[in-house]
XYZ file of N, CA and C in Angstrom:
279
model
N 23.965 46.567 -29.329
C 24.667 47.428 -29.744
C 25.661 47.919 -28.787
N 25.946 47.128 -27.723
C 26.873 47.527 -26.558
C 28.147 47.957 -26.949
N 28.596 47.458 -28.202
C 30.076 47.742 -28.516
C 30.226 49.096 -29.240
N 29.141 49.802 -29.372
C 29.215 51.009 -30.096
C 30.187 52.012 -29.419
N 31.035 52.647 -30.154
C 32.014 53.616 -29.430
C 31.273 54.797 -29.174
N 31.542 55.505 -28.027
C 31.060 56.751 -27.639
C 32.052 57.837 -27.367
N 31.776 58.941 -27.900
C 32.970 59.875 -27.608
C 32.106 61.402 -27.268
N 32.840 62.327 -26.490
C 32.342 63.432 -26.254
C 32.571 64.542 -27.372
N 31.743 65.493 -27.499
C 31.985 66.649 -28.452
C 31.244 67.813 -27.899
N 31.985 68.549 -27.372
C 31.587 69.961 -26.937
C 30.033 69.897 -26.106
N 29.976 69.119 -25.082
C 28.960 69.086 -24.470
C 27.831 68.067 -24.721
N 28.167 67.204 -25.712
C 27.416 66.291 -26.186
C 27.891 64.820 -26.304
N 27.442 63.820 -25.915
C 27.828 62.510 -26.154
C 27.351 61.973 -27.605
N 28.418 61.406 -28.409
C 27.882 60.906 -29.790
C 28.297 59.518 -29.796
N 27.486 58.836 -30.577
C 27.842 57.415 -30.772
C 28.577 57.304 -32.222
N 29.777 56.478 -32.285
C 30.575 56.224 -33.418
C 30.753 54.853 -33.650
N 30.435 54.562 -34.938
C 30.536 53.185 -35.426
C 31.415 53.158 -36.760
N 32.166 52.107 -36.983
C 33.007 52.023 -38.072
C 32.173 51.585 -39.259
N 32.705 51.768 -40.425
C 31.941 51.417 -41.680
C 31.387 50.207 -41.771
N 32.112 49.075 -41.586
C 31.678 47.872 -41.550
C 30.441 47.584 -40.528
N 30.536 48.030 -39.281
C 29.553 47.839 -38.300
C 28.374 48.675 -38.698
N 28.507 49.670 -39.446
C 27.343 50.483 -39.767
C 26.573 49.799 -40.879
N 27.339 49.319 -41.665
C 26.775 48.345 -42.855
C 26.064 47.164 -42.362
N 26.654 46.617 -41.374
C 26.099 45.361 -40.878
C 24.934 45.472 -39.907
N 24.877 46.743 -39.275
C 23.827 46.976 -38.368
C 22.945 48.186 -38.716
N 22.734 48.483 -39.975
C 22.093 49.697 -40.343
C 20.570 49.847 -39.831
N 19.888 48.814 -39.739
C 18.742 48.723 -39.379
C 18.512 49.088 -38.029
N 19.393 48.410 -37.115
C 19.443 48.673 -35.861
C 19.752 50.238 -35.379
N 20.756 50.830 -36.212
C 21.223 52.182 -36.030
C 20.101 53.094 -36.401
N 19.190 52.677 -37.477
C 18.065 53.592 -37.795
C 17.192 53.596 -36.972
N 16.882 52.393 -36.239
C 15.857 52.220 -35.167
C 16.191 53.115 -33.888
N 17.587 53.191 -33.590
C 18.008 53.954 -32.553
C 17.719 55.427 -32.745
N 17.826 55.892 -33.939
C 17.666 57.258 -34.427
C 16.047 57.479 -34.341
N 15.321 56.585 -34.829
C 13.839 56.884 -34.797
C 13.298 56.793 -33.494
N 13.688 56.028 -32.648
C 13.137 56.009 -31.205
C 13.765 57.071 -30.326
N 14.750 57.716 -30.816
C 15.318 58.878 -30.036
C 16.408 58.406 -28.971
N 16.671 57.034 -29.141
C 17.745 56.594 -28.143
C 19.069 57.211 -28.418
N 19.275 57.594 -29.658
C 20.434 58.470 -30.200
C 19.926 59.586 -30.930
N 20.683 60.718 -30.702
C 20.388 61.965 -31.429
C 21.123 62.042 -32.807
N 22.365 61.384 -32.786
C 23.087 61.306 -34.043
C 24.137 60.078 -33.918
N 24.635 59.743 -35.067
C 25.486 58.498 -35.030
C 26.521 58.801 -36.103
N 27.713 58.838 -35.595
C 28.996 59.142 -36.547
C 29.323 57.917 -36.972
N 29.637 57.791 -38.312
C 30.204 56.645 -39.065
C 31.798 57.087 -39.316
N 32.726 56.125 -38.916
C 33.993 56.511 -39.133
C 34.866 55.380 -40.020
N 35.690 55.908 -40.572
C 36.597 55.082 -41.435
C 38.083 55.140 -40.688
N 38.602 53.842 -40.356
C 39.766 53.742 -39.693
C 39.866 54.923 -38.443
N 38.715 54.866 -37.726
C 38.763 55.805 -36.582
C 38.586 57.141 -36.774
N 38.590 57.467 -38.102
C 38.419 59.112 -38.387
C 36.912 59.244 -38.754
N 36.132 60.171 -38.062
C 34.740 60.333 -38.533
C 34.718 60.954 -39.938
N 33.763 60.410 -40.696
C 33.577 60.839 -42.033
C 32.043 61.236 -42.421
N 31.145 60.695 -41.709
C 29.684 61.126 -41.880
C 28.930 61.169 -40.572
N 27.813 61.676 -40.547
C 26.949 61.745 -39.460
C 25.478 61.609 -39.766
N 24.920 60.401 -39.114
C 23.438 60.178 -39.359
C 22.587 60.745 -38.262
N 21.814 61.576 -38.874
C 20.695 62.188 -37.960
C 19.244 61.880 -38.347
N 18.324 61.826 -37.460
C 16.927 61.665 -37.872
C 16.230 62.768 -38.508
N 15.506 62.593 -39.467
C 14.669 63.720 -40.186
C 13.515 63.860 -39.340
N 13.398 65.132 -38.898
C 12.199 65.444 -37.770
C 11.037 65.857 -38.918
N 10.167 65.169 -38.608
C 8.912 65.464 -39.298
C 8.099 66.821 -38.829
N 7.851 67.862 -39.665
C 7.307 68.980 -39.050
C 5.847 68.763 -38.988
N 5.262 69.223 -37.788
C 3.769 69.125 -37.392
C 3.075 69.994 -38.336
N 1.855 69.618 -39.021
C 1.251 70.519 -39.618
C 0.717 71.584 -38.787
N 0.495 72.871 -39.429
C -0.018 74.022 -38.605
C -1.538 73.634 -38.102
N -1.597 73.970 -36.917
C -2.905 73.848 -36.207
C -3.890 74.785 -36.826
N -3.514 75.811 -37.706
C -4.441 76.612 -38.253
C -5.221 76.137 -39.514
N -4.577 75.192 -40.014
C -5.163 74.580 -41.327
C -6.624 74.019 -40.996
N -7.593 74.461 -41.786
C -9.025 73.816 -41.689
C -9.697 74.589 -40.493
N -9.388 75.703 -40.041
C -9.962 76.256 -38.860
C -11.305 76.884 -39.380
N -11.422 77.189 -40.615
C -12.648 77.926 -41.132
C -13.483 76.751 -41.743
N -13.216 75.440 -41.748
C -14.028 74.526 -42.469
C -15.484 74.546 -41.867
N -16.387 74.634 -42.764
C -17.708 74.791 -42.311
C -18.164 76.147 -41.862
N -17.468 77.178 -41.980
C -17.902 78.516 -41.699
C -18.267 79.219 -42.934
N -19.167 80.101 -42.753
C -19.662 80.939 -43.889
C -18.651 81.963 -44.033
N -18.077 82.338 -45.046
C -17.017 83.252 -45.213
C -17.521 84.571 -45.815
N -18.622 84.629 -46.209
C -19.230 85.916 -46.906
C -20.437 86.116 -46.173
N -20.750 87.517 -46.054
C -22.144 87.845 -45.517
C -23.292 87.334 -46.180
N -24.413 87.067 -45.716
C -25.519 86.730 -46.329
C -26.019 87.962 -47.142
N -26.404 87.753 -48.330
C -26.953 88.799 -49.175
C -25.952 89.539 -50.040
N -24.758 89.013 -49.920
C -23.439 89.872 -50.716
C -23.821 90.071 -52.153
N -24.643 89.105 -52.673
C -24.891 89.420 -54.170
C -26.159 90.013 -54.526
N -26.697 90.565 -53.666
C -28.053 91.355 -53.954
C -27.710 92.647 -54.508
N -28.430 93.109 -55.593
C -27.927 94.095 -56.285
C -28.821 95.370 -56.023
N -29.580 95.355 -55.097
C -30.526 96.579 -54.694
C -29.817 97.789 -54.456
N -28.438 97.781 -53.967
C -27.762 99.059 -53.600
C -26.828 99.508 -54.815
N -26.943 98.825 -55.928
C -26.019 99.206 -57.088
C -26.315 100.705 -57.399
N -27.311 101.251 -57.445
C -27.635 102.689 -57.749
C -26.817 103.625 -56.804
N -27.043 103.201 -55.464
C -26.466 103.993 -54.487
C -24.808 104.091 -54.472
N -24.335 102.962 -54.751
C -22.918 102.666 -55.037
C -22.451 103.544 -56.234
N -23.125 103.494 -57.233
C -22.884 104.182 -58.458
C -22.797 105.603 -58.270
N -23.765 106.145 -57.501
C -23.787 107.546 -57.209
C -22.697 107.925 -56.222
N -22.346 107.095 -55.359
C -21.311 107.515 -54.473
C -19.901 107.578 -55.126
N -19.703 106.818 -56.192
C -18.494 106.829 -56.984
C -18.628 107.643 -58.281
N -19.856 108.383 -58.528
C -19.923 109.368 -59.612
C -20.058 108.423 -60.904
N -20.398 107.350 -60.973
C -20.669 106.553 -62.193
C -22.006 106.660 -62.704
């Protein structure tokens, strides 16, 4: 892919390919994006940019998922009814 055109755009270098080259080398262009070799690739028609290919960044799952796995989430004896009368008195029931 040595013949890919490169141009500057406000502090970043971008790769530009024409439509025919993008069609013929799509797999290689995708590989460049996947591996991080390129941050984006501009596709041009007759030298004028018309589209920009960028990789989709997979979001990492939150580290908090599953942190309570195997933990008891309720106090032992939560379902014992021996204090029901005391609670009823406190609320005037």
